[in-house]
């Protein structure tokens, strides 16, 4: 591992996190002090944060755990059991908030019935330990797995719903679980609940009282925070964020959004299952009234109040939600009124929460190889690249011909309207083909049918001999077809480099378990992701803006960033949908050179464009659509003189005076 100065560390010295500002070339401008990167801050708090960031993760988390246990011991030092229980419930609700934060904060799915998974974990622990008399550690994984299973069971049929309908379905699920628990008297003992739940037996250490359980709950809450941080700063966490920001753009970049949503539901439910088992063993009984809709709303308030996507914010929100009713105990008749006023004021003055999530996710050692692989190697981006870093992804099988994309008799109907009618075309390897036509001709519809956004009504689209009809956009992207959009679809609240990293999702494999365990393979892969992203940014001329938010880029740079994200998927066919729209003449000239350079790297291009100067200067062939049908095809100069094309654009000369 190299330090920021480039000097090698001493043998045996602990590795530390490498930040983005250390990997970028020295000539690039440093990030402003507000972002908290080392070597640039002058205020003591920023220096402390920089020093904290330099500590190895294996040092930071034990320190956090010890600090949490020390804080939890304060009530015991004063023999105050009331405050001990408050601290225990803050830890429990922190776990619940961290789980819901995965679903709502990371993946952007509004779940109003989250407390149902809490109930499933609690009742599983209660029944198997008090009725079946199984030991705690035998039931614990069963309870967590059961909650996760019901999370998938809920998510699978509902994830394609719009957010408002999803909220209603999850709310209904929460009530179904509560009512079922209330009515299944032979199993759950109905409204009376299950009593006689034993304390956990940890083998060599048996918990006999509430004090020991108090520290167990705090320890598991710290572990839950650790898992949440590891997931957030991983390939999986970024996929959730991409899905939340723009699901269509995420799919086109190769992210399986359905799988990511199901994973978010499963892991969020598992967190609730853990909290439910601890709740049951603390209370020594469970009853339906502990799992009402108000509890789901309280956990949602924790996430919204603290800051969606913010792990420290969730913990702070849990403390506020647990402590505020106790502080206002003397004003019990007005507690809900005061809480409502607080939430309204927060929505007005702190809409992102008490402790908002930082928009900069490139902040852990995993980002640049904390050990493993080529850790510490500075990417060769400042000196320029002798060849474009865009080697196309290898084909699944050797292509029989040089035809990359072929459409045969393609039909796309929307009700009674035929957007495409018997469209047949071929795109050969190494070509730049432009698809042009008046507005409403069906150009973008063809693009959507070829990339999996639409399933065509009839006909076939093949890529290197394989049909892509019926495949989801993420699968099409993984095969080697990348695209941009007519209206720019970036992830505006993420940095430039994070936008590019989205394109590498389909070329990487690390799963959630590898992310949590921080395996050598996962570290090496993370390092490769950021190195590759920097190379692609350098290729399109945006490496010096890697740390900026995408929404802050000028229009032309946003277009180049969208192209960079598509190139990061290592495509063999790149489809650009009106890339020059809205560009100045200078920006269009730069785009033309970029397209030529991309073609030289071995990528075939299909261009949908209205900018005729660009089309005529760069295309090998031009295909013209009008009213969903191909009316002309050939070399640019031939198409330019075609009477049918002139008529499509300018109209037919009136034969009557």
XYZ file of C-alpha atoms in Angstrom:
657
model
C 0.000 0.000 0.000
C 1.337 3.424 -0.887
C 0.787 6.593 1.091
C -0.527 9.789 -0.474
C 3.034 10.899 -1.077
C 3.832 7.694 -2.917
C 6.277 6.459 -0.295
C 5.942 2.754 0.488
C 4.678 1.797 3.898
C 6.895 -0.123 6.288
C 6.661 -3.927 6.154
C 4.022 -5.186 8.544
C 2.434 -1.763 8.951
C -1.385 -1.834 9.008
C -3.069 -0.927 5.744
C -5.339 2.056 5.670
C -8.190 3.227 3.487
C -7.150 4.820 0.192
C -9.346 7.733 -0.795
C -10.216 8.870 -4.287
C -8.140 12.030 -3.971
C -5.027 9.878 -3.434
C -5.557 7.761 -6.529
C -6.290 10.576 -8.951
C -3.247 12.160 -10.606
C -1.504 14.839 -8.598
C -2.189 17.379 -11.323
C -5.925 17.149 -10.842
C -7.633 19.717 -8.610
C -8.238 18.574 -5.048
C -11.751 18.287 -3.673
C -12.955 21.136 -1.474
C -12.425 20.854 2.257
C -16.117 20.284 2.918
C -15.801 16.824 1.434
C -13.420 15.777 4.142
C -10.504 14.440 2.106
C -7.120 14.358 3.876
C -4.434 16.950 3.400
C -6.747 19.824 2.548
C -8.756 20.639 5.649
C -7.782 23.293 8.128
C -10.448 22.965 10.799
C -9.727 20.549 13.679
C -12.935 18.560 13.120
C -11.966 17.871 9.510
C -8.470 16.879 10.600
C -9.908 14.476 13.139
C -12.134 12.968 10.480
C -9.179 12.598 8.122
C -7.185 10.878 10.868
C -10.160 8.597 11.588
C -10.483 7.716 7.891
C -6.824 6.707 7.828
C -7.337 4.109 10.533
C -7.677 0.555 9.218
C -11.252 -0.686 9.266
C -10.261 -3.521 11.594
C -9.273 -0.854 14.119
C -12.205 1.513 13.595
C -14.998 -0.962 14.191
C -13.652 -2.446 17.436
C -13.281 1.130 18.683
C -16.882 1.850 17.703
C -18.030 -1.318 19.448
C -16.117 -0.503 22.627
C -17.490 3.045 22.612
C -21.061 1.740 22.201
C -20.628 -0.736 25.051
C -19.081 1.967 27.233
C -22.033 4.283 26.582
C -24.393 1.400 27.290
C -22.646 0.806 30.617
C -23.327 4.329 31.878
C -26.843 3.550 33.208
C -25.504 0.444 34.951
C -22.806 2.476 36.653
C -25.553 4.521 38.282
C -27.755 1.461 38.814
C -30.486 3.069 36.728
C -32.515 0.281 35.121
C -34.911 2.741 33.471
C -32.157 4.308 31.385
C -30.677 0.861 30.750
C -33.925 -0.198 29.108
C -34.035 3.009 27.081
C -30.546 2.273 25.754
C -31.591 -1.304 24.960
C -34.589 -0.109 22.956
C -32.473 2.479 21.135
C -30.237 -0.405 20.016
C -33.261 -2.520 19.025
C -34.861 0.279 17.036
C -31.491 1.075 15.456
C -31.449 -2.469 14.069
C -34.982 -2.024 12.777
C -34.080 1.322 11.259
C -30.940 -0.071 9.616
C -33.001 -2.845 8.041
C -35.699 -0.509 6.752
C -32.962 1.847 5.569
C -31.819 -0.859 3.161
C -35.324 -1.091 1.718
C -36.299 2.589 1.769
C -33.019 4.501 1.956
C -30.883 2.439 -0.415
C -33.330 0.729 -2.785
C -36.045 3.415 -2.636
C -38.939 1.024 -1.879
C -41.635 2.375 0.431
C -42.494 -0.389 2.914
C -45.304 0.472 5.353
C -45.653 -3.029 6.769
C -42.054 -3.559 7.837
C -42.958 -4.423 11.428
C -44.477 -7.698 10.183
C -40.961 -9.146 9.804
C -40.176 -8.004 13.345
C -43.240 -9.956 14.495
C -42.241 -13.042 12.496
C -38.799 -13.076 14.121
C -40.230 -12.531 17.595
C -42.949 -15.173 17.350
C -40.588 -17.718 15.789
C -38.202 -17.265 18.700
C -41.044 -17.311 21.236
C -42.759 -20.476 19.998
C -39.673 -22.597 19.384
C -37.963 -21.701 22.666
C -40.956 -21.713 25.014
C -43.159 -24.384 23.396
C -40.736 -26.599 21.473
C -37.963 -25.948 24.039
C -35.211 -25.532 21.441
C -32.077 -23.563 22.401
C -31.682 -19.920 21.427
C -28.883 -20.394 18.900
C -30.803 -23.148 17.131
C -33.852 -20.942 16.729
C -31.996 -17.707 15.989
C -30.970 -18.549 12.376
C -34.399 -20.096 11.782
C -36.128 -16.887 12.870
C -33.865 -14.693 10.749
C -34.229 -16.962 7.705
C -38.006 -17.076 8.202
C -38.228 -13.282 8.205
C -36.038 -13.097 5.080
C -38.202 -15.736 3.360
C -41.352 -13.721 4.002
C -39.516 -10.644 2.726
C -38.927 -12.399 -0.610
C -42.476 -13.773 -0.546
C -43.818 -10.236 -0.211
C -41.396 -8.692 -2.669
C -41.611 -11.140 -5.576
C -45.179 -10.326 -6.713
C -45.155 -6.649 -5.770
C -41.858 -5.149 -6.943
C -43.195 -4.131 -10.334
C -45.906 -2.019 -8.704
C -45.744 1.757 -8.658
C -44.520 3.223 -5.358
C -47.990 4.223 -4.132
C -49.428 0.758 -4.811
C -46.367 -0.889 -3.270
C -46.926 1.140 -0.107
C -50.552 -0.002 0.081
C -49.644 -3.662 -0.475
C -46.947 -3.642 2.205
C -49.308 -1.889 4.610
C -51.867 -4.612 3.974
C -49.244 -7.319 4.484
C -48.330 -5.896 7.882
C -51.958 -5.931 8.968
C -52.481 -9.464 7.611
C -49.575 -10.740 9.712
C -50.838 -9.000 12.861
C -54.417 -10.216 12.408
C -53.198 -13.737 11.625
C -51.146 -13.784 14.822
C -54.172 -12.576 16.745
C -56.440 -15.276 15.290
C -54.134 -18.310 15.261
C -54.935 -19.087 18.865
C -53.709 -22.736 18.861
C -50.224 -21.608 17.794
C -49.803 -18.007 18.957
C -52.132 -18.094 21.964
C -54.118 -15.293 20.310
C -54.362 -11.911 22.029
C -52.830 -13.357 25.203
C -49.525 -13.913 23.460
C -46.739 -16.363 24.263
C -45.057 -16.190 27.639
C -42.248 -18.023 29.383
C -39.583 -17.237 26.803
C -36.171 -18.221 28.225
C -33.074 -16.045 28.187
C -30.450 -16.874 25.538
C -27.973 -19.607 26.419
C -24.692 -18.838 24.688
C -23.019 -22.044 25.815
C -20.014 -20.964 27.872
C -21.874 -17.771 28.749
C -25.524 -18.013 29.748
C -27.554 -14.813 29.917
C -29.547 -14.871 33.109
C -30.532 -11.224 33.505
C -31.442 -8.078 31.620
C -27.971 -6.536 32.073
C -26.210 -9.230 30.056
C -28.928 -9.097 27.411
C -28.503 -5.322 27.284
C -24.894 -5.690 26.157
C -25.792 -8.481 23.714
C -28.348 -6.209 22.051
C -25.850 -3.339 21.812
C -23.200 -5.659 20.390
C -25.551 -7.001 17.725
C -26.661 -3.450 16.885
C -23.027 -2.509 16.243
C -22.667 -5.648 14.124
C -25.789 -4.659 12.169
C -24.308 -1.204 11.547
C -21.069 -2.836 10.393
C -22.961 -5.047 7.928
C -24.974 -2.050 6.673
C -21.799 -0.021 6.074
C -20.119 -2.890 4.240
C -23.179 -3.353 2.034
C -23.512 0.365 1.319
C -19.889 0.650 0.188
C -20.049 -2.298 -2.183
C -21.152 -3.323 -5.640
C -24.477 -4.401 -4.131
C -25.028 -1.117 -2.303
C -24.280 0.882 -5.417
C -26.748 -1.252 -7.391
C -29.452 -0.394 -4.852
C -28.588 3.283 -5.197
C -28.687 3.118 -9.006
C -32.095 1.413 -8.801
C -33.397 4.113 -6.470
C -32.072 6.987 -8.573
C -33.278 5.785 -11.992
C -34.492 2.234 -12.529
C -34.486 2.458 -16.340
C -30.913 3.774 -16.464
C -29.819 1.137 -13.957
C -31.315 -1.669 -16.057
C -29.670 -0.369 -19.229
C -26.334 -0.307 -17.383
C -26.608 -3.991 -16.574
C -28.155 -3.905 -13.096
C -30.779 -6.578 -12.450
C -33.128 -4.279 -10.587
C -35.673 -7.006 -9.769
C -33.006 -9.128 -8.099
C -31.612 -6.119 -6.258
C -35.068 -5.191 -4.941
C -35.703 -8.750 -3.766
C -32.317 -8.775 -2.057
C -33.144 -5.473 -0.340
C -36.453 -6.875 0.918
C -34.793 -10.087 2.115
C -31.917 -8.393 3.942
C -34.157 -5.700 5.413
C -36.505 -8.401 6.698
C -33.536 -10.344 8.110
C -32.471 -7.284 10.143
C -36.017 -7.067 11.501
C -35.940 -10.786 12.293
C -32.781 -10.323 14.366
C -34.381 -7.447 16.277
C -37.543 -9.514 16.796
C -35.655 -12.413 18.394
C -33.939 -10.026 20.802
C -37.214 -8.276 21.599
C -38.823 -11.600 22.501
C -35.961 -12.642 24.783
C -35.899 -9.246 26.471
C -39.630 -9.002 27.150
C -39.948 -12.758 27.942
C -43.310 -12.635 26.161
C -44.807 -11.478 22.870
C -48.330 -10.316 22.022
C -50.011 -8.895 18.882
C -50.313 -5.368 20.267
C -46.531 -4.998 20.073
C -46.648 -5.160 16.257
C -49.225 -2.621 15.157
C -49.079 -0.315 12.161
C -47.869 2.468 14.457
C -44.670 0.496 15.035
C -44.049 0.345 11.268
C -44.651 4.074 11.063
C -42.254 4.678 13.968
C -39.466 2.811 12.183
C -40.174 4.748 8.985
C -39.988 7.984 10.994
C -36.600 6.847 12.339
C -35.248 6.490 8.804
C -36.803 9.711 7.472
C -35.912 11.757 10.556
C -32.313 10.588 10.719
C -31.698 10.723 6.979
C -32.563 8.150 4.333
C -29.486 6.190 3.379
C -27.524 7.540 6.354
C -26.389 4.920 8.867
C -25.378 7.425 11.596
C -28.626 9.260 10.878
C -30.690 6.110 11.447
C -29.035 5.524 14.827
C -29.608 9.149 15.774
C -33.219 8.904 14.569
C -33.749 5.815 16.735
C -32.476 7.713 19.766
C -34.852 10.606 19.051
C -37.904 8.383 18.500
C -37.236 6.338 21.650
C -36.314 9.244 23.922
C -38.745 11.915 22.750
C -41.885 10.231 24.192
C -40.071 9.802 27.503
C -39.007 13.442 27.571
C -42.596 14.451 26.819
C -44.159 12.042 29.304
C -45.546 14.931 31.326
C -47.285 16.163 28.174
C -48.789 12.841 27.142
C -51.917 14.468 25.734
C -49.804 16.522 23.330
C -47.035 14.056 22.423
C -48.385 13.251 18.981
C -49.044 16.930 18.292
C -45.465 17.824 19.231
C -44.104 14.933 17.144
C -46.142 16.117 14.172
C -44.829 19.669 14.529
C -41.252 18.363 14.756
C -41.697 16.318 11.571
C -43.209 19.276 9.711
C -40.324 21.514 10.756
C -37.840 18.839 9.711
C -39.516 18.522 6.320
C -39.199 22.284 5.830
C -35.746 23.009 7.228
C -33.954 19.618 7.075
C -35.683 17.653 4.305
C -32.774 15.212 4.048
C -32.832 14.413 7.770
C -30.830 15.256 10.870
C -27.710 13.546 9.532
C -28.084 13.383 5.733
C -26.402 10.655 3.748
C -23.225 11.818 2.085
C -23.473 11.763 -1.708
C -19.891 10.553 -1.952
C -19.757 6.807 -1.700
C -16.105 6.336 -2.736
C -14.718 6.506 0.764
C -13.550 3.078 1.930
C -10.427 1.024 1.488
C -12.460 -1.409 -0.595
C -12.658 1.235 -3.288
C -9.002 1.026 -4.186
C -7.889 -2.353 -3.041
C -7.218 -2.512 0.655
C -4.764 -5.303 0.041
C -5.147 -7.853 -2.664
C -4.573 -7.471 -6.329
C -2.787 -4.386 -7.531
C -3.537 -2.303 -4.479
C -1.969 1.085 -4.359
C -1.160 1.223 -8.075
C -1.851 4.642 -9.517
C -3.802 4.411 -12.779
C -1.986 5.738 -15.807
C -4.492 8.445 -16.604
C -2.455 11.629 -16.448
C -0.033 10.701 -19.215
C -2.762 9.641 -21.616
C -3.549 6.178 -22.920
C -1.877 4.839 -26.013
C -4.995 2.810 -26.831
C -8.601 3.242 -25.752
C -9.425 1.133 -22.657
C -12.523 -0.209 -24.367
C -11.724 -3.774 -25.317
C -15.148 -5.200 -26.195
C -16.494 -8.015 -24.082
C -15.750 -11.415 -25.637
C -18.558 -13.013 -27.602
C -20.216 -16.083 -26.142
C -19.474 -17.951 -29.343
C -17.561 -17.215 -32.508
C -19.792 -15.193 -34.800
C -20.581 -17.015 -38.046
C -20.759 -13.754 -39.995
C -19.867 -10.147 -39.454
C -23.506 -9.206 -38.739
C -23.707 -7.770 -35.219
C -27.389 -6.781 -35.035
C -30.195 -7.932 -37.282
C -33.903 -7.130 -37.193
C -36.307 -9.209 -39.288
C -39.896 -8.124 -39.938
C -40.019 -6.235 -36.647
C -43.472 -4.994 -35.618
C -44.261 -2.862 -32.561
C -47.852 -1.909 -31.885
C -49.298 0.248 -29.123
C -53.004 -0.506 -29.242
C -54.070 0.271 -32.787
C -50.958 2.319 -33.594
C -48.097 0.613 -35.447
C -44.908 2.344 -34.301
C -42.828 -0.153 -36.309
C -44.091 -2.063 -39.340
C -42.024 -4.903 -40.828
C -38.676 -3.282 -40.144
C -35.711 -5.347 -41.352
C -32.116 -4.158 -41.141
C -28.579 -5.347 -40.509
C -25.634 -3.709 -38.767
C -22.198 -5.126 -39.567
C -19.177 -5.282 -37.322
C -17.094 -2.111 -37.241
C -19.695 0.103 -38.930
C -21.148 3.428 -37.895
C -24.780 3.235 -38.981
C -27.135 6.173 -38.535
C -30.882 5.664 -38.141
C -32.656 8.885 -39.048
C -36.161 10.069 -39.751
C -38.663 12.776 -38.798
C -40.005 13.044 -35.281
C -42.326 10.141 -34.529
C -40.796 7.929 -37.205
C -40.142 5.072 -34.744
C -36.399 5.431 -34.210
C -36.386 5.328 -30.398
C -39.068 2.631 -30.472
C -36.713 0.474 -32.538
C -33.933 1.148 -30.056
C -36.177 0.150 -27.148
C -37.258 -3.033 -28.913
C -33.622 -3.935 -29.617
C -32.455 -3.365 -26.038
C -35.234 -5.125 -24.131
C -37.235 -2.106 -22.962
C -40.142 -3.213 -25.179
C -41.080 -6.734 -26.227
C -41.894 -6.490 -29.954
C -45.366 -7.458 -31.134
C -43.899 -9.592 -33.918
C -40.610 -10.212 -35.653
C -37.157 -10.959 -34.338
C -34.041 -9.083 -33.219
C -30.760 -10.988 -32.996
C -27.384 -9.941 -31.631
C -24.460 -11.952 -32.995
C -26.906 -14.665 -33.983
C -28.717 -14.821 -30.618
C -32.279 -13.609 -30.218
C -32.682 -10.806 -27.701
C -36.490 -10.749 -27.874
C -37.939 -11.184 -24.398
C -34.674 -10.464 -22.594
C -34.548 -7.798 -19.914
C -32.402 -4.687 -20.595
C -29.793 -5.744 -18.017
C -29.343 -9.085 -19.801
C -29.051 -7.332 -23.158
C -26.380 -5.049 -21.683
C -24.442 -8.024 -20.328
C -24.477 -9.603 -23.811
C -22.669 -6.568 -25.212
C -25.257 -3.962 -26.294
C -24.991 -0.585 -24.570
C -27.143 2.477 -25.092
C -27.680 6.098 -24.173
C -30.989 7.953 -23.984
C -32.636 10.709 -25.975
C -33.200 12.602 -22.731
C -30.093 12.235 -20.584
C -30.592 9.660 -17.813
C -27.762 9.943 -15.331
C -27.755 9.364 -11.582
C -27.669 13.080 -10.723
C -27.051 12.781 -6.976
C -24.034 10.494 -7.468
C -20.537 11.465 -8.473
C -19.223 11.245 -11.999
C -17.067 8.216 -11.226
C -19.963 6.436 -9.513
C -22.070 6.930 -12.632
C -19.394 5.229 -14.713
C -19.046 2.417 -12.177
C -22.698 1.544 -12.865
C -21.653 0.273 -16.278
C -19.234 -2.169 -14.684
C -21.914 -3.869 -12.598
C -22.639 -6.483 -15.271
C -18.903 -7.250 -15.604
C -18.340 -7.895 -11.890
C -19.553 -10.667 -9.622
C -19.103 -9.867 -5.899
C -22.232 -10.686 -3.891
C -23.551 -9.365 -0.596
C -21.792 -12.010 1.515
C -18.439 -11.263 -0.109
C -19.069 -7.557 0.453
C -19.753 -8.066 4.168
C -16.770 -10.385 4.636
C -14.598 -8.094 2.497
C -12.923 -11.071 0.847
C -9.663 -10.669 -1.113
C -11.557 -11.259 -4.353
C -14.079 -8.550 -3.507
C -11.318 -6.086 -2.605
C -9.489 -6.789 -5.841
C -12.698 -6.388 -7.821
C -13.529 -3.071 -6.141
C -10.040 -1.820 -6.905
C -10.474 -2.839 -10.551
C -13.865 -1.090 -10.742
C -12.460 2.288 -9.761
C -9.307 1.908 -11.854
C -11.377 1.025 -14.909
C -13.832 3.859 -14.229
C -10.981 6.358 -14.130
C -9.633 4.999 -17.418
C -13.009 5.360 -19.132
C -13.418 8.875 -17.743
C -9.986 9.776 -19.060
C -10.985 8.369 -22.438
C -13.964 10.750 -22.699
C -12.092 13.673 -21.133
C -13.815 13.793 -17.746
C -11.198 12.341 -15.413
C -10.544 15.712 -13.781
C -14.220 15.917 -12.763
C -14.491 12.416 -11.287
C -15.487 13.671 -7.831
C -18.156 16.129 -8.953
C -21.854 15.377 -8.726
C -23.223 14.438 -12.124
C -25.972 17.077 -11.883
C -23.342 19.824 -11.643
C -21.760 19.040 -15.021
C -22.570 21.221 -18.029
C -24.864 19.711 -20.640
C -22.171 18.579 -23.053
C -20.203 16.894 -20.280
C -23.337 15.109 -19.103
C -23.716 13.664 -22.603
C -20.123 12.448 -22.536
C -20.648 10.984 -19.079
C -23.642 8.993 -20.314
C -21.496 7.658 -23.150
C -18.749 6.805 -20.654
C -21.207 4.817 -18.533
C -22.289 2.885 -21.621
C -18.662 2.237 -22.612
C -17.918 0.888 -19.144
C -20.117 -2.128 -19.948
C -17.473 -3.127 -22.560
C -20.005 -3.224 -25.396
C -19.561 -4.634 -28.864
C -22.488 -2.539 -30.092
C -23.041 0.993 -28.799
C -26.372 2.689 -29.567
C -26.426 6.465 -29.164
C -29.847 8.120 -29.085
C -29.513 11.718 -30.309
C -26.188 12.353 -28.561
C -25.664 15.740 -30.253
C -29.068 17.137 -29.279
C -28.659 20.514 -27.604
C -24.899 20.674 -28.148
C -23.000 23.706 -29.381
C -20.999 23.406 -32.634
C -17.785 22.994 -30.655
C -19.278 20.257 -28.485
C -20.638 18.505 -31.578
C -17.182 18.514 -33.134
C -15.717 16.971 -29.982
C -18.478 14.359 -29.994
C -17.711 13.495 -33.620
C -14.066 12.838 -32.775
C -15.073 10.778 -29.744
C -17.370 8.601 -31.865
C -14.590 8.019 -34.385
C -12.209 7.042 -31.597
C -14.757 4.627 -30.161
C -15.120 2.976 -33.574
C -11.328 2.663 -33.829
C -11.342 0.731 -30.550
C -13.434 -2.008 -32.167
C -16.934 -0.989 -31.104
C -19.757 -0.988 -33.654
C -22.072 2.033 -33.427
C -25.723 2.670 -34.215
C -26.482 6.383 -34.159
C -29.964 7.899 -33.907
C -29.558 11.561 -34.701
C -31.216 14.671 -36.179
C -27.923 16.564 -36.546
C -27.461 16.003 -40.289
C -23.940 17.459 -40.507
C -22.770 14.919 -37.933
C -24.681 12.071 -39.592
C -23.345 12.771 -43.070
C -19.764 13.257 -41.922
C -19.401 10.167 -39.775
C -21.756 7.438 -41.033
C -20.821 4.474 -43.191
C -24.496 3.811 -43.912
C -27.721 5.680 -43.242
C -31.130 4.064 -42.724
C -34.232 6.254 -42.894
C -37.468 5.483 -41.032
C -40.799 7.181 -41.632
C -44.077 6.171 -40.002
C -42.431 3.001 -38.709
C -41.175 1.808 -42.120
C -37.767 1.925 -43.771
C -37.987 4.209 -46.802
C -34.299 4.436 -47.737
C -30.932 2.861 -46.963
C -27.442 3.420 -48.327
C -24.422 5.662 -48.240
C -24.931 9.146 -46.766
C -24.616 10.955 -50.084
C -27.109 8.624 -51.761
C -29.677 8.923 -48.982
C -29.268 12.682 -48.974
C -30.490 12.854 -52.580
C -33.267 10.267 -52.195
C -36.646 11.809 -53.148
C -38.527 9.755 -50.538
C -36.252 11.100 -47.816
C -36.632 14.674 -49.020
C -40.398 14.221 -49.063
C -40.395 12.735 -45.542
C -38.528 15.723 -44.154
C -39.857 18.568 -46.325
C -43.221 17.266 -47.447
C -44.583 16.755 -50.988
C -44.811 19.638 -53.374
C -48.423 20.588 -53.906
C -49.526 19.566 -57.392
C -52.349 22.081 -57.420
C -52.125 25.816 -57.615
